Coordinates of C-alpha atoms in Angstrom, one line a residue:
Chain E
X117 CA -15.4 -30.7 -18.8
X118 CA -17.8 -32.7 -20.6
X119 CA -20.8 -31.5 -18.8
X120 CA -20.6 -28.1 -20.6
X121 CA -19.8 -26.5 -23.8
X122 CA -18.0 -23.3 -24.1
X123 CA -17.8 -21.2 -27.3
X124 CA -15.9 -18.0 -27.8
X125 CA -18.0 -15.4 -29.6
X126 CA -17.6 -12.0 -31.3
X127 CA -20.7 -10.0 -31.4
X128 CA -22.3 -6.5 -31.2
X129 CA -21.7 -3.6 -33.6
X130 CA -19.1 -4.5 -35.9
X131 CA -18.5 -7.6 -34.0
X132 CA -16.5 -5.4 -31.6
X133 CA -17.3 -7.5 -28.5
X134 CA -15.5 -10.7 -27.3
X135 CA -17.0 -13.1 -25.1
X136 CA -17.5 -16.8 -24.2
X137 CA -20.8 -18.7 -24.0
X138 CA -21.0 -21.6 -21.8
X139 CA -23.9 -24.0 -21.9
X140 CA -24.9 -27.3 -20.0
X141 CA -24.3 -30.2 -22.4
X142 CA -26.3 -32.8 -20.7
X143 CA -29.6 -31.0 -19.9
X144 CA -32.1 -28.6 -21.5
X145 CA -30.7 -25.0 -20.5
X146 CA -32.9 -23.1 -18.3
X147 CA -35.5 -20.4 -19.7
X148 CA -33.1 -17.7 -18.6
X149 CA -29.4 -17.2 -19.0
X150 CA -26.8 -15.2 -17.1
X151 CA -24.8 -12.4 -18.3
X152 CA -21.4 -11.5 -16.7
X153 CA -18.9 -8.6 -17.6
X154 CA -16.0 -6.6 -16.3
X155 CA -15.1 -5.5 -12.7
X156 CA -13.0 -2.3 -13.3
X157 CA -10.1 -3.0 -15.6
X158 CA -10.4 -6.8 -15.2
X159 CA -11.2 -8.7 -18.5
X160 CA -14.3 -10.9 -18.9
X161 CA -13.0 -13.7 -16.7
X162 CA -13.5 -11.6 -13.8
X163 CA -11.2 -10.8 -10.8
X164 CA -9.2 -13.9 -10.0
X165 CA -11.3 -15.8 -12.8
X166 CA -14.4 -15.7 -10.8
X167 CA -16.7 -15.2 -13.8
X168 CA -15.3 -18.6 -15.3
X169 CA -15.9 -20.5 -12.1
X170 CA -19.3 -19.1 -11.8
X171 CA -20.0 -20.1 -15.4
X172 CA -19.0 -23.6 -14.5
X173 CA -21.1 -23.8 -11.6
X174 CA -24.2 -22.6 -13.4
X175 CA -23.7 -24.8 -16.4
X176 CA -23.5 -27.6 -13.9
X177 CA -27.0 -26.6 -12.8
X178 CA -28.3 -26.1 -16.2
X179 CA -27.9 -22.4 -16.7
X180 CA -26.3 -21.0 -19.6
X181 CA -24.1 -17.9 -19.5
X182 CA -22.1 -15.2 -21.5
X183 CA -19.2 -13.5 -19.9
X184 CA -17.8 -10.7 -22.2
X185 CA -15.7 -7.6 -22.3
X186 CA -17.6 -4.1 -22.6
X187 CA -16.4 -2.1 -25.5
X188 CA -12.8 -0.8 -24.8
X189 CA -12.1 -3.2 -22.0
X190 CA -10.4 -6.6 -22.1
X191 CA -10.4 -7.8 -25.7
X192 CA -13.4 -5.9 -27.0
X193 CA -12.9 -2.9 -29.1
X194 CA -14.4 0.5 -28.2
X195 CA -16.5 1.1 -31.5
X196 CA -19.0 3.9 -30.3
X197 CA -17.7 7.2 -28.9
X198 CA -21.0 9.2 -29.7
X199 CA -22.7 8.2 -26.5
X200 CA -21.7 8.3 -22.8
X201 CA -20.2 5.4 -21.0
X202 CA -23.4 4.3 -19.3
X203 CA -25.2 4.2 -22.6
X204 CA -22.3 2.4 -24.5
X205 CA -22.3 -0.3 -21.6
X206 CA -26.2 -0.6 -21.8
X207 CA -25.8 -1.0 -25.7
X208 CA -23.1 -3.7 -25.2
X209 CA -25.2 -5.6 -22.5
X210 CA -28.2 -5.5 -24.7
X211 CA -26.1 -6.8 -27.7
X212 CA -25.3 -9.8 -25.4
X213 CA -28.9 -10.5 -24.9
X214 CA -29.5 -10.1 -28.6
X215 CA -26.7 -12.7 -29.3
X216 CA -28.2 -15.3 -26.9
X217 CA -31.8 -14.5 -27.9
X218 CA -31.0 -15.0 -31.7
X219 CA -28.7 -18.0 -31.2
X220 CA -30.4 -19.9 -28.4
X221 CA -33.9 -18.4 -28.2
X222 CA -33.3 -17.4 -24.7
X223 CA -35.5 -14.2 -23.8
X224 CA -35.0 -13.7 -20.1
X225 CA -31.6 -12.7 -18.4
X226 CA -30.0 -12.7 -14.9
X227 CA -27.0 -10.2 -14.6
X228 CA -24.2 -10.6 -12.3
X229 CA -22.5 -7.2 -11.9
X230 CA -19.7 -6.1 -9.6
X231 CA -18.3 -2.7 -8.4
X232 CA -18.4 -0.3 -11.2
X233 CA -20.6 -2.7 -13.2
X234 CA -23.4 -2.4 -10.7
X235 CA -24.7 0.9 -12.3
X236 CA -24.5 -0.4 -15.7
X237 CA -26.5 -3.4 -14.7
X238 CA -29.2 -1.5 -12.9
X239 CA -29.5 0.8 -16.0
X240 CA -29.9 -1.7 -18.4
X241 CA -32.5 -3.6 -16.0
X242 CA -34.6 -0.6 -15.9
X243 CA -34.5 0.0 -19.7
X244 CA -34.8 -3.7 -20.9
X245 CA -37.6 -5.8 -19.7
X246 CA -35.6 -9.0 -20.7
X247 CA -33.8 -8.6 -17.5
X248 CA -35.6 -10.6 -14.9
X249 CA -32.9 -10.4 -12.0
X250 CA -29.7 -8.7 -11.1
X251 CA -27.0 -9.6 -8.6
X252 CA -25.0 -6.6 -7.4
X253 CA -21.8 -7.0 -5.7
X254 CA -20.0 -4.1 -3.8
X255 CA -21.9 -1.6 -5.8
X256 CA -23.8 1.3 -4.2
X257 CA -23.4 1.7 -0.4
X258 CA -24.8 4.3 1.9
X259 CA -23.5 3.4 5.4
X260 CA -25.0 6.0 8.2
X261 CA -22.8 7.3 11.0
X262 CA -23.2 4.4 13.3
X263 CA -21.8 1.7 10.9
X264 CA -19.2 4.1 9.9
X265 CA -18.3 4.7 13.6
X266 CA -18.2 1.3 14.5
X267 CA -15.9 0.3 11.7
X268 CA -13.4 3.0 12.8
X269 CA -13.6 2.0 16.4
X270 CA -12.9 -1.6 15.4
X271 CA -10.1 -0.6 13.2
X272 CA -8.5 1.5 15.9
X273 CA -8.8 -1.4 18.3
X274 CA -7.2 -3.6 15.8
X275 CA -4.5 -1.4 14.6
X276 CA -1.9 -1.8 17.4
X277 CA -1.7 -5.5 16.9
X278 CA -1.7 -5.6 13.2
X279 CA 1.3 -4.6 11.1
X280 CA -1.0 -4.0 8.1
X281 CA -2.2 -0.8 9.5
X282 CA 0.9 1.2 9.2
X283 CA 0.5 0.3 5.3
X284 CA -3.1 1.2 5.3
X285 CA -2.4 4.5 7.3
X286 CA 0.4 5.5 4.7
X287 CA -1.7 4.9 1.8
X288 CA -4.6 6.7 3.3
X289 CA -2.4 9.8 3.7
X290 CA -0.9 9.4 0.1
X291 CA -4.4 9.3 -1.3
X292 CA -5.7 12.2 0.8
X293 CA -2.5 14.6 0.7
X294 CA -0.3 13.6 -2.1
X295 CA -1.5 15.3 -5.4
X296 CA 0.7 13.0 -7.5
X297 CA -0.8 9.7 -5.9
X298 CA -4.3 9.3 -7.3
X299 CA -6.5 6.1 -6.8
X300 CA -9.4 7.6 -8.6
X301 CA -10.4 6.0 -11.9
X302 CA -10.2 8.7 -14.8
X303 CA -13.5 10.4 -15.4
X304 CA -15.8 8.3 -17.4
X305 CA -13.5 5.4 -17.7
X306 CA -15.6 2.9 -15.7
X307 CA -18.3 4.8 -14.6
X308 CA -19.2 8.4 -14.6
X309 CA -18.5 10.3 -11.4
X310 CA -21.5 11.8 -9.7
X311 CA -21.9 13.6 -6.3
X312 CA -23.0 11.0 -3.7
X313 CA -26.4 12.7 -3.2
X314 CA -27.2 12.1 -7.0
X315 CA -26.0 8.6 -6.7
X316 CA -28.4 8.0 -3.9
X317 CA -31.4 9.6 -5.3
X318 CA -30.8 7.7 -8.6
X319 CA -30.3 4.4 -6.6
X320 CA -33.3 4.7 -4.6
X321 CA -35.6 5.6 -7.6
X322 CA -34.0 2.7 -9.7
X323 CA -34.5 0.1 -7.1
X324 CA -38.2 1.2 -6.5
X325 CA -38.9 0.9 -10.0
X326 CA -37.1 -2.4 -10.4
X327 CA -38.8 -4.0 -7.5
X328 CA -42.1 -2.7 -8.6
X329 CA -41.6 -4.4 -12.0
X330 CA -40.7 -7.7 -10.0
X331 CA -37.0 -7.9 -11.1
X332 CA -35.4 -10.0 -8.5
X333 CA -32.4 -8.1 -6.8
X334 CA -29.4 -9.5 -4.8
X335 CA -27.3 -7.2 -3.0
X336 CA -23.9 -8.6 -1.8
X337 CA -21.3 -6.6 0.2
X338 CA -17.7 -7.6 1.0
X339 CA -15.7 -7.6 4.1
X340 CA -13.5 -4.9 2.3
X341 CA -16.0 -2.3 3.1
X342 CA -17.0 -3.1 6.8
X343 CA -16.3 -5.4 9.6
X344 CA -19.8 -6.0 10.7
X345 CA -23.4 -5.4 9.5
X346 CA -26.3 -5.2 11.6
X347 CA -29.8 -4.9 9.5
X348 CA -28.5 -4.1 6.2
X349 CA -26.2 -1.3 7.2
X350 CA -24.9 -0.7 3.7
X351 CA -28.4 0.5 2.6
X352 CA -28.4 3.1 5.1
X353 CA -31.6 5.0 5.0
X354 CA -32.9 2.8 2.1
X355 CA -33.3 -0.1 4.4
X356 CA -36.4 1.5 5.7
X357 CA -37.8 2.0 2.4
X358 CA -40.6 -0.7 1.3
X359 CA -38.7 -1.8 -1.7
X360 CA -35.7 -2.9 0.3
X361 CA -37.7 -5.8 1.8
X362 CA -38.0 -7.3 -1.6
X363 CA -34.2 -7.4 -2.0
X364 CA -32.0 -10.4 -0.9
X365 CA -29.2 -9.0 1.0
X366 CA -26.2 -10.4 2.3
X367 CA -23.1 -9.2 3.9
X368 CA -20.1 -11.6 3.3
X369 CA -17.4 -10.8 5.9
X370 CA -15.3 -13.4 4.8
X371 CA -15.2 -12.4 1.1
X372 CA -13.0 -9.5 0.0
X373 CA -13.7 -7.1 -2.9
X374 CA -11.2 -8.7 -5.2
X375 CA -11.9 -12.5 -4.5
X376 CA -8.5 -13.1 -3.1
X377 CA -8.9 -16.1 -1.0
X378 CA -10.3 -19.6 -2.0
X379 CA -12.9 -19.6 1.0
X380 CA -14.3 -16.2 -0.1
X381 CA -14.7 -17.4 -3.7
X382 CA -16.6 -20.5 -2.5
X383 CA -18.9 -18.3 -0.4
X384 CA -19.6 -16.0 -3.5
X385 CA -20.0 -19.1 -5.7
X386 CA -22.5 -20.6 -3.4
X387 CA -24.5 -17.6 -2.8
X388 CA -24.7 -16.2 -6.4
X389 CA -24.8 -19.8 -7.9
X390 CA -27.8 -20.8 -5.8
X391 CA -29.6 -17.4 -6.4
X392 CA -28.8 -17.3 -10.2
X393 CA -30.1 -20.8 -10.6
X394 CA -33.1 -20.1 -8.5
X395 CA -33.9 -16.9 -10.7
X396 CA -33.1 -18.6 -14.0
X397 CA -35.0 -21.8 -13.4
X398 CA -38.1 -19.8 -12.1
X399 CA -37.9 -17.1 -14.6
X400 CA -41.5 -17.7 -16.1
X401 CA -43.8 -14.9 -15.6
X402 CA -45.6 -16.4 -12.7
X403 CA -42.3 -17.3 -10.9
X404 CA -40.5 -13.8 -11.3
X405 CA -42.1 -12.4 -8.1
X406 CA -40.8 -15.3 -6.0
X407 CA -37.5 -14.3 -4.8
X408 CA -35.1 -16.9 -3.5
X409 CA -35.1 -17.1 0.2
X410 CA -32.7 -14.5 1.8
X411 CA -29.7 -15.8 3.2
X412 CA -30.2 -14.0 6.6
X413 CA -33.7 -14.0 7.8
X414 CA -34.8 -10.7 9.1
X415 CA -38.2 -9.5 10.6
X416 CA -40.1 -7.3 8.2
X417 CA -39.9 -3.6 9.0
X418 CA -43.1 -1.6 9.4
X419 CA -44.5 -1.0 6.1
X420 CA -42.6 -3.7 4.3
X421 CA -42.9 -4.0 0.6
X422 CA -44.8 -7.1 -0.4
X423 CA -44.4 -8.5 -3.9
X424 CA -47.8 -8.6 -5.6
Chain O
X5 CA -7.3 -6.1 -38.0
X6 CA -9.9 -7.7 -35.4
X7 CA -8.4 -10.7 -33.4
X8 CA -10.2 -13.9 -33.7
X9 CA -11.2 -16.0 -30.6
X10 CA -11.6 -19.7 -30.8
X11 CA -11.0 -23.1 -28.9
X12 CA -8.3 -25.3 -30.3
X13 CA -6.6 -28.6 -29.1
X14 CA -7.9 -32.1 -28.4
X15 CA -11.6 -32.4 -27.5
X16 CA -10.7 -33.5 -24.0
X17 CA -8.4 -30.7 -23.4
X18 CA -9.5 -27.5 -25.5
X19 CA -7.6 -24.2 -25.0
X20 CA -8.8 -20.7 -25.7
X21 CA -6.7 -18.7 -28.1
X22 CA -7.1 -15.3 -29.9
X23 CA -5.2 -15.1 -33.2
X24 CA -4.0 -11.7 -34.5
X25 CA -3.5 -12.1 -38.1
X26 CA -0.6 -10.2 -39.5
X27 CA -1.4 -7.1 -41.6
X28 CA 0.4 -7.5 -45.0
X29 CA 2.0 -10.9 -44.1
X30 CA 4.8 -11.9 -46.0
X31 CA 6.1 -15.5 -46.8
X32 CA 8.8 -16.3 -44.3
X33 CA 7.6 -13.6 -41.9
X34 CA 8.0 -14.2 -38.0
X35 CA 5.1 -15.2 -36.1
X36 CA 4.8 -15.0 -32.3
X37 CA 3.4 -17.2 -29.6
X38 CA 2.7 -15.4 -26.3
X39 CA 3.2 -17.8 -23.4
X40 CA 1.3 -16.0 -20.4
X41 CA 2.3 -16.0 -16.7
X42 CA 0.4 -18.0 -14.1
X43 CA -2.5 -16.9 -11.8
X44 CA -2.8 -13.4 -11.1
X45 CA 0.3 -12.5 -12.9
X46 CA -1.4 -13.9 -16.0
X47 CA -4.6 -11.7 -15.3
X48 CA -2.5 -8.8 -14.7
X49 CA -0.8 -8.9 -18.0
X50 CA -3.8 -9.7 -20.1
X51 CA -4.0 -6.1 -21.3
X52 CA -0.5 -5.8 -21.9
X53 CA -0.1 -8.9 -24.2
X54 CA -3.3 -7.7 -26.1
X55 CA -1.6 -4.6 -27.0
X56 CA 1.6 -6.0 -27.7
X57 CA -0.1 -8.4 -30.0
X58 CA -1.9 -5.8 -31.8
X59 CA 1.4 -3.9 -32.5
X60 CA 3.0 -7.0 -33.7
X61 CA 0.2 -7.6 -36.0
X62 CA 0.3 -4.2 -37.5
X63 CA 4.0 -4.8 -37.9
X64 CA 3.3 -7.9 -39.9
X65 CA 3.9 -10.4 -37.4
X66 CA 1.1 -12.9 -36.8
X67 CA 0.4 -13.6 -33.1
X68 CA -1.4 -16.2 -31.2
X69 CA -2.3 -15.5 -27.6
X70 CA -3.8 -18.3 -25.5
X71 CA -4.6 -19.5 -22.0
X72 CA -3.4 -22.8 -20.5
X73 CA -5.9 -25.3 -19.5
X74 CA -7.8 -24.5 -16.2
X75 CA -6.5 -20.8 -16.6
X76 CA -7.8 -17.5 -18.0
X77 CA -10.7 -18.1 -20.6
X78 CA -9.8 -21.6 -21.2
X79 CA -11.9 -24.6 -20.1
X80 CA -10.8 -26.6 -17.0
X81 CA -10.5 -26.1 -13.4
X82 CA -7.4 -24.7 -11.5
X83 CA -7.2 -28.1 -9.8
X84 CA -6.3 -29.6 -13.1
X85 CA -3.2 -27.3 -13.6
X86 CA 0.3 -28.8 -13.6
X87 CA 3.5 -28.1 -15.6
X88 CA 3.5 -31.3 -17.9
X89 CA -0.1 -30.6 -19.1
X90 CA 0.7 -26.8 -19.7
X91 CA 3.9 -27.7 -21.5
X92 CA 1.8 -29.9 -23.8
X93 CA -0.8 -27.1 -24.2
X94 CA 2.2 -24.8 -25.4
X95 CA 3.0 -27.3 -28.1
X96 CA -0.5 -27.6 -29.1
X97 CA -0.6 -23.8 -29.4
X98 CA 2.7 -23.9 -31.5
X99 CA 1.0 -26.3 -33.9
X100 CA -2.0 -24.1 -34.0
X101 CA -0.1 -21.1 -35.0
X102 CA 2.0 -23.0 -37.5
X103 CA -1.4 -23.9 -39.2
X104 CA -2.5 -20.4 -39.0
X105 CA 0.7 -18.7 -40.3
X106 CA 2.3 -21.4 -42.5
X107 CA 5.8 -20.8 -43.4
X108 CA 6.5 -18.4 -40.5
X109 CA 9.5 -18.6 -38.2
X110 CA 7.9 -19.0 -34.7
X111 CA 9.3 -17.1 -31.8
X112 CA 7.9 -17.8 -28.3
X113 CA 7.5 -14.8 -25.9
X114 CA 7.0 -16.1 -22.4
X115 CA 6.6 -14.1 -19.1
X116 CA 7.3 -15.6 -15.6
X117 CA 6.0 -19.2 -15.4
X118 CA 5.0 -18.9 -19.0
X119 CA 8.7 -18.3 -19.8
X120 CA 9.7 -21.4 -17.7
X121 CA 7.1 -23.5 -19.6
X122 CA 8.7 -22.3 -22.8
X123 CA 12.0 -23.7 -21.8
X124 CA 10.5 -27.0 -20.8
X125 CA 8.5 -27.3 -24.0
X126 CA 11.4 -26.3 -26.4
X127 CA 13.8 -28.9 -25.2
X128 CA 11.0 -31.7 -25.3
X129 CA 11.5 -31.9 -29.0
X130 CA 7.7 -31.9 -29.9
X131 CA 7.7 -28.5 -31.3
X132 CA 10.4 -26.3 -32.7
X133 CA 10.5 -22.7 -32.0
X134 CA 13.3 -20.5 -33.9
X135 CA 13.8 -18.5 -30.8
X136 CA 12.8 -17.9 -27.2
X137 CA 12.2 -14.6 -25.6
X138 CA 12.1 -15.2 -21.8
X139 CA 11.0 -12.3 -19.6
X140 CA 11.9 -12.8 -16.0
X141 CA 11.5 -16.7 -16.3
X142 CA 10.7 -18.5 -13.1
X143 CA 13.8 -20.6 -12.6
X144 CA 13.4 -21.4 -8.8
X145 CA 9.9 -22.9 -8.0
X146 CA 10.3 -22.6 -4.2
X147 CA 11.3 -19.0 -4.4
X148 CA 8.4 -18.2 -6.8
X149 CA 5.9 -20.0 -4.3
X150 CA 7.3 -18.0 -1.5
X151 CA 7.0 -14.8 -3.4
X152 CA 3.3 -15.6 -4.3
X153 CA 2.7 -16.3 -0.6
X154 CA 4.1 -12.9 0.4
X155 CA 2.1 -11.1 -2.2
X156 CA -1.2 -13.2 -1.1
X157 CA -0.7 -12.0 2.5
X158 CA 0.0 -8.4 1.3
X159 CA -3.1 -8.4 -0.7
X160 CA -5.2 -9.8 2.2
X161 CA -3.8 -7.1 4.4
X162 CA -4.6 -4.4 1.7
X163 CA -8.2 -5.7 0.7
X164 CA -9.9 -6.5 3.9
X165 CA -11.3 -3.8 6.2
X166 CA -9.5 -5.5 9.1
X167 CA -7.2 -8.2 7.6
X168 CA -7.1 -11.7 9.0
X169 CA -3.8 -11.9 10.8
X170 CA -3.8 -15.9 10.2
X171 CA -2.3 -15.3 7.0
X172 CA 0.7 -13.4 8.3
X173 CA 1.1 -15.8 11.1
X174 CA 1.2 -18.7 8.8
X175 CA 3.8 -17.3 6.6
X176 CA 6.0 -16.3 9.5
X177 CA 5.6 -19.7 11.1
X178 CA 6.3 -21.9 8.1
X179 CA 7.9 -19.5 5.5
X180 CA 8.9 -22.2 3.0
X181 CA 5.5 -24.1 2.8
X182 CA 4.0 -24.5 -0.7
X183 CA 0.7 -22.6 -0.9
X184 CA -2.4 -24.3 -1.7
X185 CA -3.8 -21.0 -3.0
X186 CA -2.3 -17.6 -3.8
X187 CA -3.9 -14.4 -4.9
X188 CA -7.2 -16.2 -5.7
X189 CA -5.7 -19.1 -7.7
X190 CA -5.5 -22.8 -6.5
X191 CA -2.3 -24.5 -6.8
X192 CA -3.0 -28.2 -7.4
X193 CA -1.1 -30.8 -5.5
X194 CA 0.9 -31.8 -8.6
X195 CA 1.8 -28.3 -9.4
X196 CA 3.1 -27.7 -5.8
X197 CA 5.3 -30.7 -6.0
X198 CA 6.5 -29.7 -9.3
X199 CA 7.3 -26.2 -8.1
X200 CA 9.2 -27.6 -5.2
X201 CA 11.6 -29.3 -7.6
X202 CA 11.9 -26.6 -10.1
X203 CA 15.5 -25.2 -9.8
X204 CA 18.0 -23.6 -12.3
X205 CA 19.6 -27.0 -12.9
X206 CA 16.4 -28.5 -14.1
X207 CA 16.1 -25.9 -16.8
X208 CA 18.9 -26.6 -19.4
X209 CA 18.4 -24.7 -22.7
X210 CA 19.3 -26.5 -26.0
X211 CA 21.2 -25.3 -29.0
X212 CA 18.1 -25.8 -31.2
X213 CA 17.1 -22.3 -30.9
X214 CA 18.3 -18.9 -29.9
X215 CA 17.1 -17.6 -26.5
X216 CA 17.1 -14.0 -25.1
X217 CA 16.7 -13.7 -21.4
X218 CA 15.1 -10.2 -19.9
X219 CA 15.5 -9.7 -16.4
X220 CA 15.9 -7.1 -13.7
X221 CA 19.5 -6.0 -13.0
X222 CA 19.4 -6.9 -9.5
X223 CA 18.3 -10.7 -10.3
X224 CA 21.5 -12.4 -9.8
X225 CA 20.0 -15.8 -9.9
X226 CA 18.8 -15.7 -13.4
X227 CA 21.9 -14.1 -14.5
X228 CA 23.9 -16.9 -13.2
X229 CA 21.6 -19.5 -14.9
X230 CA 22.0 -17.6 -18.1
X231 CA 25.8 -17.6 -17.5
X232 CA 25.8 -21.4 -16.8
X233 CA 24.0 -22.0 -20.1
X234 CA 26.4 -19.9 -21.9
X235 CA 29.2 -21.8 -20.4
X236 CA 27.7 -25.0 -22.0
X237 CA 27.9 -23.1 -25.5
X238 CA 24.1 -22.5 -25.6
X239 CA 23.1 -19.8 -27.8
X240 CA 21.8 -17.5 -25.1
X241 CA 22.0 -13.7 -24.4
X242 CA 21.0 -11.9 -21.2
X243 CA 19.8 -8.5 -21.3
X244 CA 18.9 -6.4 -18.2
X245 CA 15.6 -4.6 -18.2
X246 CA 13.8 -2.7 -15.6
X247 CA 10.2 -1.8 -15.9
X248 CA 7.1 -0.5 -14.0
X249 CA 4.8 -3.6 -14.4
X250 CA 3.8 -5.0 -10.9
X251 CA 3.1 -8.6 -11.8
X252 CA 0.9 -9.4 -8.9
X253 CA -1.1 -6.3 -8.2
X254 CA -4.6 -5.5 -9.1
X255 CA -5.0 -3.0 -11.7
X256 CA -5.3 0.5 -10.2
X257 CA -4.2 4.0 -11.2
X258 CA -1.0 4.0 -9.7
X259 CA 0.3 0.6 -11.2
X260 CA 0.6 0.8 -15.0
X261 CA -1.2 -1.9 -17.0
X262 CA 0.7 -1.4 -20.4
X263 CA 3.9 0.4 -19.4
X264 CA 5.5 1.8 -22.8
X265 CA 8.9 0.9 -21.8
X266 CA 8.1 -2.7 -21.4
X267 CA 6.0 -2.8 -24.4
X268 CA 8.8 -1.3 -26.6
X269 CA 11.4 -3.6 -25.1
X270 CA 9.5 -6.6 -25.9
X271 CA 8.7 -5.5 -29.4
X272 CA 12.2 -4.6 -30.0
X273 CA 13.4 -8.1 -28.5
X274 CA 12.0 -9.6 -31.7
X275 CA 14.3 -8.0 -34.0
X276 CA 17.5 -8.3 -32.0

């Protein structure tokens, strides 16, 4: 691994946070760096080590990165209980940016967030203008009745031939009818639980503001959620919003939520690696408005948002 | 005390480590080297061994956690992973712990394939642990690979909205094939060959150190292996131990990450 350097770091308030900085060794680093952090209870290497693999891909393309554990997860200590989870996560992400700014002089950042981390990434991108791009994997989704109906029909058709559906049905029954069988995260552990309507309002407003501020946004959805996706189904009613046309959207049927297969990992690394590299190397003021080309070309809807 | 993250080892093969210094360390104390499991089992137990290391440090036992090359937070690609290199990594980590906790009696605590690597490294003569604690060591590479494949297929079934039947068909058609990937981790060609030849008879213990083997009450193969070592007058003891840690699952509410029973048993094993 001579084409990169990796440096373990402690940083943040009281040096409570643990992470690893990966830098390209043979070339001048891009003007923006990438931040990666936890997905659920997985530590900073990401589920199935995907963050490490992405850090290697990015370093080979000249992009530095910091992967780290939020306070209280992985190896990082929870140092601040005076704020809510969201605020603590934002503080930790900003501490990561401060570290790279102070040590490497990097002032622009691309955040790669997954699942419960999506909300944290959006919140810090709203609050901190150093964030120029966010890649959001399996975060907020608002499928409408048509896509839910199609999913259920396809599952019903597949069920008789598939031995896995007996187990899936059992787990569904356990989740919904057994009090002792909980699959819900503890309140406030990874993300604050809010009613769906509240999430939707917040998501729409936050996305609108981010796109207006020319923060590049990549939305990725896995095959764990749905079987098919026609016309940005996961955005539900938001796909008709002007801001939605400025987002890069990709439904990755062959990738699952936990990156279980090598093929799925390759698809993710290709898509996110390309996108982050494009954002990081084009992170100057003039180029921030230029989002990388969407993976799936779609005709613009009426009233589409056009970056200024 | 806050653990200290760092890289160590030769420049061409750096390894990530976290050193938990002992609180109130005394000369002649015990120090512990944690040898983590492979792949998803290693990721699954990250939190467990973090908590164990913190407990040990508070009890005056310095502890070094590390990731084998090409795994976890260490540099390297998964395609570089193989037993001989990892065995050398373990000895490198041993020397690093000796340097950071001089004069200590070093105990290796290995789990699953990490325990197997501890056996391989300890009989190599390059490093000299005082004691091995082996938690469900992998002593049959083919059986282990089969388990990983089965868990991989189960994970595919669980995680996809509609699972790909090809994984199940492949498993039932060729159940003994060595997997090229399992639960998100690539198995190199060398590693697959090494696992194919890994058998109880290829894991003889030596008399240079004491060994404690912890395994489930239904694991007859490991019990037989330990008995064979005893019949060779090796200083080994077998203890049955049941726990709630699911080695290969993703962390979720019904699957404990740091079960107290396992934590207490591992900590207690250091004083037996």
